[in-house]
Structures are given as structure tokens and as C-alpha cells.
PDB file of C-alpha atoms in Angstrom:
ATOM      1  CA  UNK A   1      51.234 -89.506 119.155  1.00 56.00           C
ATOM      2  CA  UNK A   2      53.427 -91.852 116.668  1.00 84.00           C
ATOM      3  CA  UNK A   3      50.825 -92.157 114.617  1.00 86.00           C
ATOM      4  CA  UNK A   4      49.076 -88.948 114.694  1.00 88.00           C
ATOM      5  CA  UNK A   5      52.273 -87.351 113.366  1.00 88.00           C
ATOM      6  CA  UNK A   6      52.397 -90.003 110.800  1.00 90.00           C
ATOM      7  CA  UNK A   7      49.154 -89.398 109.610  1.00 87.00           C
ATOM      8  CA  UNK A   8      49.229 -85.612 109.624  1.00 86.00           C
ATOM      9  CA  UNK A   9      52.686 -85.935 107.375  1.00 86.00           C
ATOM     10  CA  UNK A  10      49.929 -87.620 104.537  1.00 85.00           C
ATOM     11  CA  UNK A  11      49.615 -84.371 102.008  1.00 74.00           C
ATOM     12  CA  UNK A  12      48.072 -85.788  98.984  1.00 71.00           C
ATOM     13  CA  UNK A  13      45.064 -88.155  97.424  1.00 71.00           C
ATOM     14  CA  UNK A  14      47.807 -90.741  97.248  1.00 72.00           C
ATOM     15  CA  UNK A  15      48.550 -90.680 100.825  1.00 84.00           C
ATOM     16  CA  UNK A  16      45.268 -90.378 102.107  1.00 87.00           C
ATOM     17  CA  UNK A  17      45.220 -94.006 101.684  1.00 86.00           C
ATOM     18  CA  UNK A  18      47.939 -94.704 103.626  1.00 88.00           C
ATOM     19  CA  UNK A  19      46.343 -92.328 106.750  1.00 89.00           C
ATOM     20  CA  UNK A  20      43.427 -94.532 106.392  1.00 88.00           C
ATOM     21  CA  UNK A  21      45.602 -97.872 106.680  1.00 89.00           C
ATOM     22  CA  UNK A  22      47.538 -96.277 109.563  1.00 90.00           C
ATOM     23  CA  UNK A  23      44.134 -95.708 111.320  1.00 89.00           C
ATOM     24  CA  UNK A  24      42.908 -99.195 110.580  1.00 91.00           C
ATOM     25  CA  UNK A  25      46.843-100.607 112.097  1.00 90.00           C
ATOM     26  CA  UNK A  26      45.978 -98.822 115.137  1.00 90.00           C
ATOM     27  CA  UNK A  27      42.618-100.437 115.306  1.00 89.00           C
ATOM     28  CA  UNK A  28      44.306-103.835 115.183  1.00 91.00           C
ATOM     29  CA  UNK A  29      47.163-103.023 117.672  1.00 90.00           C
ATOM     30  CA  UNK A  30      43.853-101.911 119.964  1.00 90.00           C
ATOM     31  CA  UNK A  31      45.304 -98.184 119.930  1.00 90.00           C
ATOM     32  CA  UNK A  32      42.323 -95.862 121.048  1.00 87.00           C
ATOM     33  CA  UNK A  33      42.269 -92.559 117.962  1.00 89.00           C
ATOM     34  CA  UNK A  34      41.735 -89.480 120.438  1.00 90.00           C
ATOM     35  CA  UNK A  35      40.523 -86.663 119.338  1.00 89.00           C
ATOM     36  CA  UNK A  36      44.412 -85.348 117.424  1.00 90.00           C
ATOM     37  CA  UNK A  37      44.009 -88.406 115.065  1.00 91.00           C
ATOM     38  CA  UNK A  38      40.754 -87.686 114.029  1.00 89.00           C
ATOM     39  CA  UNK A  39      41.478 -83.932 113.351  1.00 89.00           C
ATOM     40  CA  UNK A  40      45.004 -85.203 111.655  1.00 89.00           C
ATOM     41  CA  UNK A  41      42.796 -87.673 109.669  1.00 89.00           C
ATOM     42  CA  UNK A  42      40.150 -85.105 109.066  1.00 87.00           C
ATOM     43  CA  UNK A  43      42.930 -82.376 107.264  1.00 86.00           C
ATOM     44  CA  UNK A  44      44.465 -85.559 105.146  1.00 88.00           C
ATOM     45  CA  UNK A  45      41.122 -85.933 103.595  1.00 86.00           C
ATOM     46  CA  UNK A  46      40.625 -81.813 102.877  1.00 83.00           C
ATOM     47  CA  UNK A  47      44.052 -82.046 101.133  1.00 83.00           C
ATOM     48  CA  UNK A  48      43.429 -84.588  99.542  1.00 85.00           C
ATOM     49  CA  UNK A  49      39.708 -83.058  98.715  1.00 83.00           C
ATOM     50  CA  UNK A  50      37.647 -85.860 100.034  1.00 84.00           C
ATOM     51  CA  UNK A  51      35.345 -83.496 101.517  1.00 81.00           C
ATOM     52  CA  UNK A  52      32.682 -85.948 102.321  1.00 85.00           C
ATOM     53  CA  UNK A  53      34.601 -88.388 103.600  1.00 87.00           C
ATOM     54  CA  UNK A  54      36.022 -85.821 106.156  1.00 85.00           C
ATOM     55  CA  UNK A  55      32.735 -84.997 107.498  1.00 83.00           C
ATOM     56  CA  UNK A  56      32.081 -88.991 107.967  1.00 90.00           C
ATOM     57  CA  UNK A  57      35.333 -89.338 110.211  1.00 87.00           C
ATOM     58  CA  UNK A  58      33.872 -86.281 112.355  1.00 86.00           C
ATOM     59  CA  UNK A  59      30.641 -88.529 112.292  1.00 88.00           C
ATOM     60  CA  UNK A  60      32.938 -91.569 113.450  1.00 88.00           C
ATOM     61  CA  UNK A  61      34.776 -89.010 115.628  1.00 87.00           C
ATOM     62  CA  UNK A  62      31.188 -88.372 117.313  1.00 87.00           C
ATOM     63  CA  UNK A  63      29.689 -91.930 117.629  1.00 88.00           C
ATOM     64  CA  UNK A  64      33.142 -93.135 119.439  1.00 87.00           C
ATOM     65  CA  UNK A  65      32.796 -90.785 122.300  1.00 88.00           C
ATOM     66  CA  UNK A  66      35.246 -88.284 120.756  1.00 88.00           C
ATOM     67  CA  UNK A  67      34.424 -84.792 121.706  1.00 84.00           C
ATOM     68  CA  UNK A  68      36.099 -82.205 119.242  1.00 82.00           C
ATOM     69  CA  UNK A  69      38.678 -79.362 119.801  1.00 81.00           C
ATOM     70  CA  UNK A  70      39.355 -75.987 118.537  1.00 81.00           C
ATOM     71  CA  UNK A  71      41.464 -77.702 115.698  1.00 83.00           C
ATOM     72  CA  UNK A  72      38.448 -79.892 114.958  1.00 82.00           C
ATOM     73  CA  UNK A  73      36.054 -77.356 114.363  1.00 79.00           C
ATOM     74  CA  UNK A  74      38.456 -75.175 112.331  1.00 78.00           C
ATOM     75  CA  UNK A  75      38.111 -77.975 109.930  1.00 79.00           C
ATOM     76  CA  UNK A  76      35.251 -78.899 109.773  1.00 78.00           C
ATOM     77  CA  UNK A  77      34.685 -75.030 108.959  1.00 75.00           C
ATOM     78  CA  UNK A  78      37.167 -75.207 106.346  1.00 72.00           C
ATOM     79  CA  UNK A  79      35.281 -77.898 105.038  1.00 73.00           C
ATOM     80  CA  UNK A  80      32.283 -76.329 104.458  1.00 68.00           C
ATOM     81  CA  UNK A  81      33.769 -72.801 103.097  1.00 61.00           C
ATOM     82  CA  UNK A  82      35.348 -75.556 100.481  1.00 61.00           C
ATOM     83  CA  UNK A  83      31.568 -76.474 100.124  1.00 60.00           C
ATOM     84  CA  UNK A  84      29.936 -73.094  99.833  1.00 58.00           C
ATOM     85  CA  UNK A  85      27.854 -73.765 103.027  1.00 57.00           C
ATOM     86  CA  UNK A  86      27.724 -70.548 105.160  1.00 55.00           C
ATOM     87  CA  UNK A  87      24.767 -71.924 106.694  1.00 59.00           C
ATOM     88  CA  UNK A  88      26.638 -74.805 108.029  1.00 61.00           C
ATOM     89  CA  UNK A  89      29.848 -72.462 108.931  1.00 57.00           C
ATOM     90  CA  UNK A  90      27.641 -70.218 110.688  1.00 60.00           C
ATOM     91  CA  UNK A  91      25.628 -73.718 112.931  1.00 63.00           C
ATOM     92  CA  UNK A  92      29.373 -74.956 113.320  1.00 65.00           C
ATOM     93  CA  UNK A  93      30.411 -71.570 114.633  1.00 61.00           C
ATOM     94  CA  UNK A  94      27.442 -71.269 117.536  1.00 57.00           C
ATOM     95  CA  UNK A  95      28.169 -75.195 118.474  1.00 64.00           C
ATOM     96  CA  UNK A  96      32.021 -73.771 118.827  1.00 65.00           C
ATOM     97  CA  UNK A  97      30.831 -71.543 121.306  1.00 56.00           C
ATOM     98  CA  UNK A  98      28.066 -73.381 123.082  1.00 60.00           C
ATOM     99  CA  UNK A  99      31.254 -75.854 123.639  1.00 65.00           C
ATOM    100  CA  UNK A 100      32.754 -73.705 126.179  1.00 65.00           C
ATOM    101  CA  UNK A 101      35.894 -73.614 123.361  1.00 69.00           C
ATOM    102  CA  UNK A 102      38.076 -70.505 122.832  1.00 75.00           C
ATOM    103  CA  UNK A 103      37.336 -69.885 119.412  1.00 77.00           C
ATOM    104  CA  UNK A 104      40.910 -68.230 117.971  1.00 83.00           C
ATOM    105  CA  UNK A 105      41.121 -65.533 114.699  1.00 88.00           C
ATOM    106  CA  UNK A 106      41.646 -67.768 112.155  1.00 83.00           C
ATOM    107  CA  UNK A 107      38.212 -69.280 113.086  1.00 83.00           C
ATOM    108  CA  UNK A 108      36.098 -66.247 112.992  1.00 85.00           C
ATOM    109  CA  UNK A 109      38.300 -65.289 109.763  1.00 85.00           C
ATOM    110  CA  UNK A 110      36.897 -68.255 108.348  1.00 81.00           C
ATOM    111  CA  UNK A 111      33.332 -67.796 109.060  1.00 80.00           C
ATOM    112  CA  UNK A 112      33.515 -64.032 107.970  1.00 83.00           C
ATOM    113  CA  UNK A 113      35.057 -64.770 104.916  1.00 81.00           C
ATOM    114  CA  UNK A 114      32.260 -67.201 104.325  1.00 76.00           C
ATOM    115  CA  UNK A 115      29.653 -64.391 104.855  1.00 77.00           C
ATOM    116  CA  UNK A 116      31.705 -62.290 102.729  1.00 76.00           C
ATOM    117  CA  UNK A 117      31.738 -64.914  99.451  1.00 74.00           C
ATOM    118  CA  UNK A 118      28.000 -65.795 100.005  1.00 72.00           C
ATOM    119  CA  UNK A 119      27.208 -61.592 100.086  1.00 75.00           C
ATOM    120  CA  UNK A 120      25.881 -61.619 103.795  1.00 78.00           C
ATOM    121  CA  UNK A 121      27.656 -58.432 105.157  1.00 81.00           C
ATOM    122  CA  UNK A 122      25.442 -57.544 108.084  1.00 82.00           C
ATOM    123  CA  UNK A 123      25.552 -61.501 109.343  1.00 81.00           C
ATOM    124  CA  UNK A 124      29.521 -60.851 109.002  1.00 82.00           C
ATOM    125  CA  UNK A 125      29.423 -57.673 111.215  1.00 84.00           C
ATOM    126  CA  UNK A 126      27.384 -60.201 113.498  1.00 84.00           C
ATOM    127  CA  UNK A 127      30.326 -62.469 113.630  1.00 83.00           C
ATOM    128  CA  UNK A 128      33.183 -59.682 114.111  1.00 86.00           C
ATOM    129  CA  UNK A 129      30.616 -58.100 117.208  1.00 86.00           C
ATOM    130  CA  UNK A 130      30.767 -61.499 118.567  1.00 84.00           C
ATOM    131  CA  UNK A 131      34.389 -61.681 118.016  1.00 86.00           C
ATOM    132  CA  UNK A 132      35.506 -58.827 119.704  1.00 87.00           C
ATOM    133  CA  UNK A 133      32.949 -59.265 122.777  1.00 87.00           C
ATOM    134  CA  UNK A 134      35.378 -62.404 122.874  1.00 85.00           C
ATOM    135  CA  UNK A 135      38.779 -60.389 123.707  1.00 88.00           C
ATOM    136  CA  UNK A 136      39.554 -61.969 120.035  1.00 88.00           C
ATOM    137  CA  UNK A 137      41.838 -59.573 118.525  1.00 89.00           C
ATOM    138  CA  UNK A 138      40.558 -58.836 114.730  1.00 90.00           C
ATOM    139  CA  UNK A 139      43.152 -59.183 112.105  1.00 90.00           C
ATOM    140  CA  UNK A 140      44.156 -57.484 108.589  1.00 90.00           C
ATOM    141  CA  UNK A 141      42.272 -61.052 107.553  1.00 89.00           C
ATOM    142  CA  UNK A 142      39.137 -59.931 109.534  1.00 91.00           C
ATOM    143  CA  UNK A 143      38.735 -56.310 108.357  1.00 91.00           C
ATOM    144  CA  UNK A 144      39.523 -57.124 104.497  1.00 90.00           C
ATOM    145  CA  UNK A 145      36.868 -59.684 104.461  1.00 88.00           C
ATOM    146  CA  UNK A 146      34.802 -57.410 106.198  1.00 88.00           C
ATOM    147  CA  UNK A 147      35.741 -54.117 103.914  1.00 90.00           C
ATOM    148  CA  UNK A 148      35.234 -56.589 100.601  1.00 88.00           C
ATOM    149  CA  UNK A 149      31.622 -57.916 101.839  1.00 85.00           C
ATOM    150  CA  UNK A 150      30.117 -54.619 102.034  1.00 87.00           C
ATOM    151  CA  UNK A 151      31.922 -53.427  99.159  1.00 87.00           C
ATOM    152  CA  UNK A 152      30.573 -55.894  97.226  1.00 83.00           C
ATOM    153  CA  UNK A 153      26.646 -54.770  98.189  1.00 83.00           C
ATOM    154  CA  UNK A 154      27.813 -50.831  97.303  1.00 85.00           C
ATOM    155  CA  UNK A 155      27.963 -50.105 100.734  1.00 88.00           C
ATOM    156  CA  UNK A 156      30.979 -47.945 100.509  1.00 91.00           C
ATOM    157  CA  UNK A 157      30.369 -45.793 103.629  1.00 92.00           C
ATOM    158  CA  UNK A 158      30.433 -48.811 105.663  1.00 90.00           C
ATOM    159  CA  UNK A 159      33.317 -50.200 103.905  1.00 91.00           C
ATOM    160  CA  UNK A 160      35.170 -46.995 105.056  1.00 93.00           C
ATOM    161  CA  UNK A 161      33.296 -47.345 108.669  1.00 92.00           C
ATOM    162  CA  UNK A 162      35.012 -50.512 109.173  1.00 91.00           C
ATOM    163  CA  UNK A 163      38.415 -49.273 107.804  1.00 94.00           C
ATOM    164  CA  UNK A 164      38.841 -46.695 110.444  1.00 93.00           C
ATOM    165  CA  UNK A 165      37.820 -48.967 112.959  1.00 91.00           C
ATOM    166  CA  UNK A 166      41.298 -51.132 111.535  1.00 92.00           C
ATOM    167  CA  UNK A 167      42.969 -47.728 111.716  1.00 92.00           C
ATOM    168  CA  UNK A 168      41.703 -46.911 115.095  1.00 92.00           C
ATOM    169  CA  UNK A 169      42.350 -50.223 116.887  1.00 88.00           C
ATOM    170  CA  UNK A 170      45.988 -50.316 115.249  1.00 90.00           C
ATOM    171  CA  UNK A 171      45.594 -52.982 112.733  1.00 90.00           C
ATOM    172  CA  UNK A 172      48.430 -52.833 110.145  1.00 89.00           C
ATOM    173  CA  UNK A 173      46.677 -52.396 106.629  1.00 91.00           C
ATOM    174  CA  UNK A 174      48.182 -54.514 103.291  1.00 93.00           C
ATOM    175  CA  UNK A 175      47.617 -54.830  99.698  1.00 94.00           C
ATOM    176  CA  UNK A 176      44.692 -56.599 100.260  1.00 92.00           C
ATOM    177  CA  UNK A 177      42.981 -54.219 102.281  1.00 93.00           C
ATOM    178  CA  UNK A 178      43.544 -51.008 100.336  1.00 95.00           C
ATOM    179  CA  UNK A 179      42.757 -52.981  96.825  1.00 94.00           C
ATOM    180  CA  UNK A 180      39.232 -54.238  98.353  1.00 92.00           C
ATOM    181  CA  UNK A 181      38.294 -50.746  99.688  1.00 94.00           C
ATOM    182  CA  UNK A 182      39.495 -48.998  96.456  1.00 95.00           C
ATOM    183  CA  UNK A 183      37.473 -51.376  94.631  1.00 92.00           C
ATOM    184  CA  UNK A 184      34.271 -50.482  96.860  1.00 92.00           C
ATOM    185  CA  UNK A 185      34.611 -47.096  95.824  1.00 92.00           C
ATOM    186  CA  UNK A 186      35.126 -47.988  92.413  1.00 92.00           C
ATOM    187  CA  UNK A 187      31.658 -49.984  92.035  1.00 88.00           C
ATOM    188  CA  UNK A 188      29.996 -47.197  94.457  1.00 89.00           C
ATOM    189  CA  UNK A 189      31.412 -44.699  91.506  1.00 89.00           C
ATOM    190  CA  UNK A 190      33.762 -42.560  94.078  1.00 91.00           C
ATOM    191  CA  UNK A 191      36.511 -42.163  91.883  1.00 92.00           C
ATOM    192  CA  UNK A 192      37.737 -39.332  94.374  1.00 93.00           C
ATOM    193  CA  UNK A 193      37.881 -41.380  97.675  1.00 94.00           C
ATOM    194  CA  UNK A 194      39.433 -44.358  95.572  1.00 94.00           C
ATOM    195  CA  UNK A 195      42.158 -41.827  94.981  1.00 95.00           C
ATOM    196  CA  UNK A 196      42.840 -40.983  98.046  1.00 95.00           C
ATOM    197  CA  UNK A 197      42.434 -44.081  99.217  1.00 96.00           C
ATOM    198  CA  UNK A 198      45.977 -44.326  96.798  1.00 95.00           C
ATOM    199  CA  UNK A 199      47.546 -41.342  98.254  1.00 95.00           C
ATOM    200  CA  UNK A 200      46.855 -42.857 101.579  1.00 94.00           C
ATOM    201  CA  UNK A 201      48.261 -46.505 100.733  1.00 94.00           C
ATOM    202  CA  UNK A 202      51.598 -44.495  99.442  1.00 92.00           C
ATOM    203  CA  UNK A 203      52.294 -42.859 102.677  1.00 93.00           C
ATOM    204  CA  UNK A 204      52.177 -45.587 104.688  1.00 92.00           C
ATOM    205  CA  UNK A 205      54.778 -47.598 101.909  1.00 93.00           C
ATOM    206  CA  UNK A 206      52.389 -50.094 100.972  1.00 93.00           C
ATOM    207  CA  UNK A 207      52.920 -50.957  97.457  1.00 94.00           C
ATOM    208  CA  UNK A 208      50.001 -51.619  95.256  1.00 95.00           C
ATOM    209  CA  UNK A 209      49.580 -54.616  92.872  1.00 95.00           C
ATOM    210  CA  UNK A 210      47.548 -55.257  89.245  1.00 95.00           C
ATOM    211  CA  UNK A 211      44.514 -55.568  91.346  1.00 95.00           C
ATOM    212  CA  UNK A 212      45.170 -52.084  92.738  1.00 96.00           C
ATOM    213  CA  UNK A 213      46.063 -49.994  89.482  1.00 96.00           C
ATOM    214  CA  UNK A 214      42.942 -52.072  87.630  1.00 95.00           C
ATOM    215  CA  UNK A 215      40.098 -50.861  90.030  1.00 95.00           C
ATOM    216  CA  UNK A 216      41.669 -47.137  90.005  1.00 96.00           C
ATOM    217  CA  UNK A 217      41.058 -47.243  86.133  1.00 96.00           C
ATOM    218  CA  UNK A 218      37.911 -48.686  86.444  1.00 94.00           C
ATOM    219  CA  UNK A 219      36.993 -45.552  88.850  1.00 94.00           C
ATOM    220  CA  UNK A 220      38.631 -42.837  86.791  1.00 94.00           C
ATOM    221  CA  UNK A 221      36.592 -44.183  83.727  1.00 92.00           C
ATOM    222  CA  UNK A 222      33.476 -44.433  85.738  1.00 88.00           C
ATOM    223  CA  UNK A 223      34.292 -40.714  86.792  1.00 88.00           C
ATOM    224  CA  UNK A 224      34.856 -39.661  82.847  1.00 89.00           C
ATOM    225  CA  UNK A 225      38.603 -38.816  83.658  1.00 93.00           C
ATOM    226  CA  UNK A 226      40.704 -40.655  80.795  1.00 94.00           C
ATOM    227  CA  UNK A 227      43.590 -38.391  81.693  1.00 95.00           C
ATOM    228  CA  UNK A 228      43.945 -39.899  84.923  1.00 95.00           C
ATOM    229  CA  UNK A 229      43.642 -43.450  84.203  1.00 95.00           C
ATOM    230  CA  UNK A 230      46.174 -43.020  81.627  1.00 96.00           C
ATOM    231  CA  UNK A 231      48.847 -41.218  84.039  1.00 96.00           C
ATOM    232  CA  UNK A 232      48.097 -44.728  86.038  1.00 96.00           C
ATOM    233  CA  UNK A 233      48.275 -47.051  83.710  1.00 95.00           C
ATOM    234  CA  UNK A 234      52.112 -44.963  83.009  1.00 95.00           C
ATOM    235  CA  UNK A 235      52.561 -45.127  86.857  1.00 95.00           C
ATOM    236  CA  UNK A 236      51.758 -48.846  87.054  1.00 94.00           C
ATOM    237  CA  UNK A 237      54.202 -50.209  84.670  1.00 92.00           C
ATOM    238  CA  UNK A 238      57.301 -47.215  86.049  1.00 93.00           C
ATOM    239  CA  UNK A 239      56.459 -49.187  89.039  1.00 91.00           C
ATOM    240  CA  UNK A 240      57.184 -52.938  87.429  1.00 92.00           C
ATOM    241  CA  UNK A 241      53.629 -53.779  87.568  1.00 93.00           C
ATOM    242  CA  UNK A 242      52.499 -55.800  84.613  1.00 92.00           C
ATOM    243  CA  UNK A 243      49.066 -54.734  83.366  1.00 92.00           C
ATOM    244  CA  UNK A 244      46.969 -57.430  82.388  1.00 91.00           C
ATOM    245  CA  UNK A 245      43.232 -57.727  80.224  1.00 89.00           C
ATOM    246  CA  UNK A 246      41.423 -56.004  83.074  1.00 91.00           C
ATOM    247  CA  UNK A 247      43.915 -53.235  82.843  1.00 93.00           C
ATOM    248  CA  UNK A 248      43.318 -52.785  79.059  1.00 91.00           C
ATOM    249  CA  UNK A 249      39.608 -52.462  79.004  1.00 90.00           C
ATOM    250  CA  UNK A 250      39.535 -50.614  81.734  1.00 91.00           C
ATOM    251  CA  UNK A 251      41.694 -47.885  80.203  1.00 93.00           C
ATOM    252  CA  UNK A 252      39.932 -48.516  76.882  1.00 92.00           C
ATOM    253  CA  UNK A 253      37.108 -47.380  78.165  1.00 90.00           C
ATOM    254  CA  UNK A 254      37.970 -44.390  79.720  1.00 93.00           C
ATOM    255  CA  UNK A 255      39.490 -43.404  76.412  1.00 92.00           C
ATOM    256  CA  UNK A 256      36.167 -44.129  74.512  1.00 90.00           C
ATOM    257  CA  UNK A 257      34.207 -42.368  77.428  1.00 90.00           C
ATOM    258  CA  UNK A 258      36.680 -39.260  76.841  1.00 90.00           C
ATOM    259  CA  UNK A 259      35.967 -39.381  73.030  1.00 90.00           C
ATOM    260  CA  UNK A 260      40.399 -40.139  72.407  1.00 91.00           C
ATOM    261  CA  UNK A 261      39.450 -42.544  69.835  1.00 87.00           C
ATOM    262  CA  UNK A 262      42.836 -42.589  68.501  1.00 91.00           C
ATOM    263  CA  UNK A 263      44.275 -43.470  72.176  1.00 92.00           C
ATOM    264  CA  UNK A 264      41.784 -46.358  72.429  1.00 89.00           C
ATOM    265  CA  UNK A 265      43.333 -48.133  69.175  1.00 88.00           C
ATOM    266  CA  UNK A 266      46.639 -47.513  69.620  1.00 92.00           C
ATOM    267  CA  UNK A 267      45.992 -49.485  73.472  1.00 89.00           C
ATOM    268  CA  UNK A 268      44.015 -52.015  71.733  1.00 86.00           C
ATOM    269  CA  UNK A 269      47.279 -52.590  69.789  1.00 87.00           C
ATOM    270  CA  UNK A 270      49.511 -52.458  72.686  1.00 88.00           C
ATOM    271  CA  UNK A 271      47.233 -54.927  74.249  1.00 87.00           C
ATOM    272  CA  UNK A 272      47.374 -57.467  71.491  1.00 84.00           C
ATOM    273  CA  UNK A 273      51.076 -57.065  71.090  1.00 86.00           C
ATOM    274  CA  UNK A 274      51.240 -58.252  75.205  1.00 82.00           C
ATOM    275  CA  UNK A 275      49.173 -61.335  74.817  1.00 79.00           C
ATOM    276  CA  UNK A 276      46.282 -59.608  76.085  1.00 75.00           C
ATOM    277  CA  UNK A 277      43.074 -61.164  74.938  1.00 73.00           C
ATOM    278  CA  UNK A 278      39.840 -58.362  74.535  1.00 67.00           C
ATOM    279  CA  UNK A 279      36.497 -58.939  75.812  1.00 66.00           C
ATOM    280  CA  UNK A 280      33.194 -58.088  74.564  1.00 64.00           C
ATOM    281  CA  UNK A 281      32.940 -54.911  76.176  1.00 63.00           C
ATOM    282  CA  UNK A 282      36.396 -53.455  74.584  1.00 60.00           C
ATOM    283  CA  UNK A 283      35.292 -54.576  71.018  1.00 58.00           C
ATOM    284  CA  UNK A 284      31.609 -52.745  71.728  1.00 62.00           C
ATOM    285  CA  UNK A 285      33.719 -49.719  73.112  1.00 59.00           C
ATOM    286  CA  UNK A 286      36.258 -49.307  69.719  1.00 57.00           C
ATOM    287  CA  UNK A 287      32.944 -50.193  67.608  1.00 55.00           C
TER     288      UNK A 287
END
């Protein structure tokens, strides 16, 4: 395993040359590459974002006899989330299984984050069914991907559906979790769930980021309450959270929705003074 761990330590584009002249020093020394070299090989070249070239060593990996593992197919996965390719992820996934191979959480993470980014939410419920029918235990990962992919299609009660499953089977909820699902509410215009979504997310003591305070704007605007976007956009920075250009037009346009004219300048203002550089939607909104 000398060289294995050798070529596993190669991190950049630089070094991926010197995996490949490791692998060709083995070849002379007649040193067989099992299947750990390959997949050590195989991670140098997604570092080192040779994505092609990683899927020819899996080719090599193939022709040689070389059957894959678990660590295999996790990147060959992770090369084709780099590539956009849920089709792929999802072929890659069902040869996993038809392997007889243990597929572990990150794996399914992977491929439900896939469906997530290419806006396939029922084929990731597909994967999560399949994951638990495993004994795979779903993580905060699994449930945020899952929460953002229907979120994403405006299909808020099924956002929620899959949050109190998390709740249910125990699943600590983060950040992440809580910003995704208050963002579903947000584009489903439920300004009143998203804040009590907020009130929920306080109790348990998990502190909310930019991302957080940005989409609870966006809802109270949405909902025609400029009142209570401002009072957050006060709370945010109390709580050392730098607002950023989302922040701004977001509470921009709840002023202009709530006809405080005066309010939306004097944030404009306060938004140039920070660095903060205005879209086309706040200049249309103080027009």
C-alpha cells in the first residue's frame, strides 16, 4: 500500500503528474494496481479536475480485471455531480446496488443532491425510499437536499412533509436546513410559516446566517409587511450578521411595496455607503 498512500497524498494539477509517474514505476517494478490505487488515482485526478481522465482510469480499472468498491463508485459519482450528469449518477447508483455493495450516506447524499440541482424532486424521494429500505440512516445532508429540491418546484407542503419526517426520526436540524425550508415558504409566498419556521430555529439555539435573514425579507415583502422585514433587517445586524445586496433589495422592496418611500432611499444610501452594489430590480423599485 506504499504507493497507494503516496499517490492519494497528490492534492493538486501539479501532482497529478507525479501519481501518474508513480503508477507507471509500479508498472515497471511489475507491481499489480488493485482496486485502492485506482480509486487513490481516480480522486488525484478530481482534485486536480481532470474529470475525463478519471473516468478513463475507471475504464483502465475495468479492462484490467479490477472490480470497483464502495470508494470507487463514490467517485465516480462525484465525478459526474462535477459534470452535471444526474442521469449518469442515477445508472452509477443502480450498478452500486446490483453489485451486492453497501452503499453508505454520503453516497445516496450525493445522488440526492444531484436530483436536487437538476430539479428532479420526486426521483430524489425515489432515492431516499430506497435509502431507508437499506437500514441507511438519512442525514441533516439527506433531508436538506431533499427540503431544497421540492422547495425549489413550490412544493412547500412537501418540503414541510419531509421536515417532520427529520423531526420525527431524530435528525438534528442546522442552518442549512431551516434556511432551505424558510426559503420554500418564501417562493411558495407563506410569509407566516417562514416565520415560524424562525421562531422554531430559535428554540432549538440554532443561529441563523445572511441566507436566513435574506429569504425572511424576501417573504415579509412578498406578504406586504415592510414593518417586519425592517424589525429583521435591525435583528440581523444586533445579531453580528452582515447584510449583504440580497438583503438590501429585499428590504427595498418591501418598503416600496408599503408605499415608505422615504425608508427605501435612505436604505438605498445605507447600501451604497456598505459597498453594496443595486440591481435592476432596486433601481425599478425607487423609480
Amino acid at each position: 500500500y506504499t504507493y497507494t498512500t503516496m499517490i492519494s497524498q497528490c492534492g493538486s494539477h501539479q501532482q497529478l503528474r507525479r501519481a501518474l509517474e508513480l503508477v507507471a514505476e509500479m508498472r515497471s517494478r511489475g507491481i499489480d494496481c488493485n482496486v485502492h490505487t485506482y480509486s487513490a488515482l481516480m480522486n488525484v485526478c478530481i482534485k486536480a479536475n481532470e474529470l475525463d481522465l478519471a473516468q478513463d482510469v475507471y475504464k483502465q480499472m475495468l479492462e484490467e480485471g479490477c472490480s470497483p468498491n464502495l470508494v470507487t463508485y463514490n467517485i465516480l459519482i462525484d465525478v459526474e455531480a462535477s459534470k452535471r450528469k444526474t442521469t449518469e449518477r442515477r445508472r452509477l447508483a443502480v450498478a452500486l446496488v446490483r453489485s451486492g455493495i453497501q452503499a453508505e450516506v454520503r453516497t445516496y447524499n450525493t445522488v440526492i443532491s444531484a436530483c436536487n440541482k437538476s430539479g428532479q424532486p420526486e426521483q430524489a424521494l425515489k432515492v431516499y425510499e430506497k435509502m431507508l429500505a437499506a437500514g441507511v440512516k438519512p442525514s441533516a445532508t439527506t433531508y436538506t437536499a431533499l427540503i431544497s429540491a421540492y422547495g425549489k418546484k413550490g412544493q412547500v407542503e412537501k418540503a414541510l412533509d419531509i421536515f417532520r419526517d427529520m423531526i420525527r426520526r431524530g435528525c438534528e436540524r442546522n442552518v442549512i436546513t431551516y434556511s432551505s425550508l424558510i426559503s420554500a415558504c418564501e417562493k411558495a409566498g407563506r410569509w407566516e410559516m417562514a416565520l415560524e419556521l424562525f421562531s422554531k430555529m430559535h428554540k432549538e439555539n440554532c443561529k441563523p446566517n445572511v441566507v436566513t435573514y435574506n429569504s425572511l425579507i424576501a417573504a415579509c415583502s412578498h406578504g406586504g409587511h415592510w414593518e417586519k422585514a425592517s424589525e429583521l433587517f435591525e435583528q440581523m445586524q444586533t445579531q453580528g450578521c452582515k447584510p449583504d445586496s440580497i438583503t438590501y433589495c429585499g428590504l427595498i422592496t418591501a418598503y416600496e411595496r408599503g408605499g415608505q418611500w422615504r425608508r427605501a432611499l435612505k436604505a438605498f444610501e445605507q447600501m451604497q455607503s456598505q459597498g453594496c452594489h443595486p440591481d435592476a430590480a432596486v433601481f425599478n423599485s425607487l423609480m
